[in-house]
Amino acid sequence: MAWTSAFAALLLLLAFAAAWWTRDLPLFALTPPGGGAADMLPSQRQDLHTTFFTIWAALILVVPALCLLPFRHRSAKAADYWLAFWTVSLLVFLVHFYWAVVVIFGNDWSRILNTPRVTVPRLDTVFAAWWVADVLIAWLWRSEALWVRVQRWGVHALALLLFFMGAAREGELAASRTLGWLLGVAVVVSAVIALQNHRRARTA
């Protein structure tokens, strides 16, 4: 957990530093997707960049967690790494969530629910709460009851869907789309390996 926390802190620091370094560059549009009038002021550019770079950091950290999920019961080390990455990626995601909701939109949910910048705001909010709940369950109640496993796979599937669609399909920059596709490929490869291992175990 120590080195994953340090890695997460480094990525978060780099995200804020990158937002500061690029505060005068038009990396991301001040107009919403689809065009129209600008809904962000030039003075908000650094904060806008912060929201993008922090979600990139969260995406990078969530990849190992999504890939390790099928291996949790085969290796104690895999389980430990899964929990560490699942936790630190949540913490970085919550920084992104705060920056988007409070800093960018001023906690004005009428704007959040009606802006094309946020594709599925209600689902994003449910996902954030669900992710927090699953991490708390994983740390405080190490249960492997059926309902725990079902909801855990569910929140991981939703994480994969939202991160992939947000980056690979809706990303403004090539870097964002690349991160999204790398996430998808990594999860598919890990799923194939896990399935092969399961088949070998059944035939052994």
mmCIF file of N, CA and C in Angstrom, residues 16-64:
data_model
loop_
_atom_site.group_PDB
_atom_site.id
_atom_site.type_symbol
_atom_site.label_atom_id
_atom_site.label_comp_id
_atom_site.label_asym_id
_atom_site.label_seq_id
_atom_site.Cartn_x
_atom_site.Cartn_y
_atom_site.Cartn_z
ATOM 1 N N PHE A 16 -1.699 18.263 -11.103
ATOM 2 C CA PHE A 16 -1.833 19.669 -10.736
ATOM 3 C C PHE A 16 -0.723 20.510 -11.381
ATOM 4 N N ALA A 17 0.478 19.946 -11.441
ATOM 5 C CA ALA A 17 1.586 20.676 -12.065
ATOM 6 C C ALA A 17 1.323 20.873 -13.559
ATOM 7 N N ALA A 18 0.825 19.836 -14.215
ATOM 8 C CA ALA A 18 0.531 19.945 -15.642
ATOM 9 C C ALA A 18 -0.565 20.974 -15.901
ATOM 10 N N ALA A 19 -1.571 21.004 -15.025
ATOM 11 C CA ALA A 19 -2.634 21.999 -15.182
ATOM 12 C C ALA A 19 -2.076 23.414 -15.042
ATOM 13 N N TRP A 20 -1.145 23.593 -14.127
ATOM 14 C CA TRP A 20 -0.529 24.917 -13.947
ATOM 15 C C TRP A 20 0.344 25.281 -15.138
ATOM 16 N N TRP A 21 1.154 24.319 -15.598
ATOM 17 C CA TRP A 21 2.051 24.587 -16.728
ATOM 18 C C TRP A 21 1.283 24.911 -18.006
ATOM 19 N N THR A 22 0.105 24.321 -18.168
ATOM 20 C CA THR A 22 -0.656 24.498 -19.416
ATOM 21 C C THR A 22 -1.810 25.494 -19.257
ATOM 22 N N ARG A 23 -1.789 26.278 -18.188
ATOM 23 C CA ARG A 23 -2.932 27.155 -17.899
ATOM 24 C C ARG A 23 -3.164 28.208 -18.984
ATOM 25 N N ASP A 24 -2.152 28.493 -19.798
ATOM 26 C CA ASP A 24 -2.310 29.484 -20.866
ATOM 27 C C ASP A 24 -2.450 28.837 -22.236
ATOM 28 N N LEU A 25 -2.532 27.523 -22.268
ATOM 29 C CA LEU A 25 -2.638 26.802 -23.541
ATOM 30 C C LEU A 25 -4.068 26.310 -23.741
ATOM 31 N N PRO A 26 -4.601 26.428 -24.951
ATOM 32 C CA PRO A 26 -5.981 25.981 -25.219
ATOM 33 C C PRO A 26 -6.057 24.467 -25.477
ATOM 34 N N LEU A 27 -5.645 23.696 -24.484
ATOM 35 C CA LEU A 27 -5.664 22.247 -24.668
ATOM 36 C C LEU A 27 -7.088 21.706 -24.755
ATOM 37 N N PHE A 28 -7.951 22.191 -23.886
ATOM 38 C CA PHE A 28 -9.328 21.726 -23.838
ATOM 39 C C PHE A 28 -10.263 22.900 -24.129
ATOM 40 N N ALA A 29 -11.341 22.620 -24.833
ATOM 41 C CA ALA A 29 -12.235 23.673 -25.294
ATOM 42 C C ALA A 29 -13.011 24.311 -24.155
ATOM 43 N N LEU A 30 -13.165 25.623 -24.253
ATOM 44 C CA LEU A 30 -14.007 26.341 -23.297
ATOM 45 C C LEU A 30 -15.483 26.243 -23.675
ATOM 46 N N THR A 31 -15.735 25.746 -24.884
ATOM 47 C CA THR A 31 -17.114 25.521 -25.323
ATOM 48 C C THR A 31 -17.477 24.061 -25.069
ATOM 49 N N PRO A 32 -18.755 23.772 -24.821
ATOM 50 C CA PRO A 32 -19.162 22.389 -24.559
ATOM 51 C C PRO A 32 -19.096 21.543 -25.821
ATOM 52 N N PRO A 33 -19.106 20.232 -25.688
ATOM 53 C CA PRO A 33 -19.118 19.361 -26.866
ATOM 54 C C PRO A 33 -20.317 19.686 -27.761
ATOM 55 N N GLY A 34 -20.082 19.713 -29.053
ATOM 56 C CA GLY A 34 -21.157 20.047 -29.978
ATOM 57 C C GLY A 34 -21.201 21.507 -30.346
ATOM 58 N N GLY A 35 -20.309 22.310 -29.727
ATOM 59 C CA GLY A 35 -20.261 23.732 -30.045
ATOM 60 C C GLY A 35 -21.195 24.555 -29.190
ATOM 61 N N GLY A 36 -21.504 25.757 -29.678
ATOM 62 C CA GLY A 36 -22.346 26.670 -28.912
ATOM 63 C C GLY A 36 -21.502 27.676 -28.169
ATOM 64 N N ALA A 37 -22.161 28.439 -27.298
ATOM 65 C CA ALA A 37 -21.470 29.471 -26.544
ATOM 66 C C ALA A 37 -20.558 28.849 -25.494
ATOM 67 N N ALA A 38 -19.462 29.538 -25.217
ATOM 68 C CA ALA A 38 -18.526 29.055 -24.198
ATOM 69 C C ALA A 38 -19.220 29.019 -22.839
ATOM 70 N N ASP A 39 -19.031 27.917 -22.134
ATOM 71 C CA ASP A 39 -19.602 27.797 -20.785
ATOM 72 C C ASP A 39 -18.527 27.832 -19.706
ATOM 73 N N MET A 40 -17.290 28.074 -20.133
ATOM 74 C CA MET A 40 -16.172 28.226 -19.212
ATOM 75 C C MET A 40 -15.458 29.537 -19.513
ATOM 76 N N LEU A 41 -15.045 30.243 -18.475
ATOM 77 C CA LEU A 41 -14.292 31.476 -18.657
ATOM 78 C C LEU A 41 -12.816 31.159 -18.868
ATOM 79 N N PRO A 42 -12.095 32.018 -19.585
ATOM 80 C CA PRO A 42 -10.652 31.808 -19.724
ATOM 81 C C PRO A 42 -9.940 31.691 -18.379
ATOM 82 N N SER A 43 -10.458 32.374 -17.362
ATOM 83 C CA SER A 43 -9.851 32.299 -16.034
ATOM 84 C C SER A 43 -10.030 30.923 -15.385
ATOM 85 N N GLN A 44 -10.920 30.102 -15.928
ATOM 86 C CA GLN A 44 -11.161 28.758 -15.405
ATOM 87 C C GLN A 44 -10.315 27.692 -16.095
ATOM 88 N N ARG A 45 -9.475 28.121 -17.023
ATOM 89 C CA ARG A 45 -8.756 27.128 -17.821
ATOM 90 C C ARG A 45 -7.889 26.201 -16.962
ATOM 91 N N GLN A 46 -7.193 26.748 -15.986
ATOM 92 C CA GLN A 46 -6.355 25.892 -15.145
ATOM 93 C C GLN A 46 -7.199 24.865 -14.398
ATOM 94 N N ASP A 47 -8.329 25.295 -13.857
ATOM 95 C CA ASP A 47 -9.201 24.349 -13.158
ATOM 96 C C ASP A 47 -9.790 23.326 -14.116
ATOM 97 N N LEU A 48 -10.120 23.758 -15.328
ATOM 98 C CA LEU A 48 -10.621 22.820 -16.331
ATOM 99 C C LEU A 48 -9.570 21.770 -16.650
ATOM 100 N N HIS A 49 -8.327 22.202 -16.818
ATOM 101 C CA HIS A 49 -7.239 21.262 -17.080
ATOM 102 C C HIS A 49 -7.039 20.321 -15.891
ATOM 103 N N THR A 50 -7.209 20.851 -14.690
ATOM 104 C CA THR A 50 -7.058 20.009 -13.497
ATOM 105 C C THR A 50 -8.063 18.869 -13.496
ATOM 106 N N THR A 51 -9.297 19.155 -13.910
ATOM 107 C CA THR A 51 -10.297 18.078 -13.933
ATOM 108 C C THR A 51 -9.910 16.986 -14.927
ATOM 109 N N PHE A 52 -9.371 17.375 -16.062
ATOM 110 C CA PHE A 52 -8.974 16.380 -17.055
ATOM 111 C C PHE A 52 -7.756 15.588 -16.599
ATOM 112 N N PHE A 53 -6.751 16.273 -16.106
ATOM 113 C CA PHE A 53 -5.523 15.575 -15.730
ATOM 114 C C PHE A 53 -5.720 14.678 -14.508
ATOM 115 N N THR A 54 -6.601 15.068 -13.587
ATOM 116 C CA THR A 54 -6.851 14.202 -12.428
ATOM 117 C C THR A 54 -7.630 12.956 -12.826
ATOM 118 N N ILE A 55 -8.523 13.066 -13.818
ATOM 119 C CA ILE A 55 -9.231 11.852 -14.248
ATOM 120 C C ILE A 55 -8.277 10.944 -15.022
ATOM 121 N N TRP A 56 -7.310 11.518 -15.722
ATOM 122 C CA TRP A 56 -6.291 10.682 -16.350
ATOM 123 C C TRP A 56 -5.500 9.920 -15.291
ATOM 124 N N ALA A 57 -5.146 10.604 -14.216
ATOM 125 C CA ALA A 57 -4.405 9.945 -13.133
ATOM 126 C C ALA A 57 -5.233 8.823 -12.517
ATOM 127 N N ALA A 58 -6.517 9.074 -12.296
ATOM 128 C CA ALA A 58 -7.389 8.034 -11.735
ATOM 129 C C ALA A 58 -7.491 6.849 -12.687
ATOM 130 N N LEU A 59 -7.564 7.124 -13.991
ATOM 131 C CA LEU A 59 -7.643 6.045 -14.978
ATOM 132 C C LEU A 59 -6.390 5.176 -14.935
ATOM 133 N N ILE A 60 -5.229 5.809 -14.898
ATOM 134 C CA ILE A 60 -3.972 5.050 -14.846
ATOM 135 C C ILE A 60 -3.942 4.140 -13.617
ATOM 136 N N LEU A 61 -4.424 4.642 -12.492
ATOM 137 C CA LEU A 61 -4.383 3.871 -11.245
ATOM 138 C C LEU A 61 -5.436 2.768 -11.198
ATOM 139 N N VAL A 62 -6.552 2.961 -11.888
ATOM 140 C CA VAL A 62 -7.610 1.956 -11.818
ATOM 141 C C VAL A 62 -7.328 0.762 -12.726
ATOM 142 N N VAL A 63 -6.460 0.937 -13.717
ATOM 143 C CA VAL A 63 -6.159 -0.169 -14.635
ATOM 144 C C VAL A 63 -5.663 -1.415 -13.893
ATOM 145 N N PRO A 64 -4.653 -1.309 -13.010
ATOM 146 C CA PRO A 64 -4.219 -2.520 -12.292
ATOM 147 C C PRO A 64 -5.332 -3.145 -11.453
#
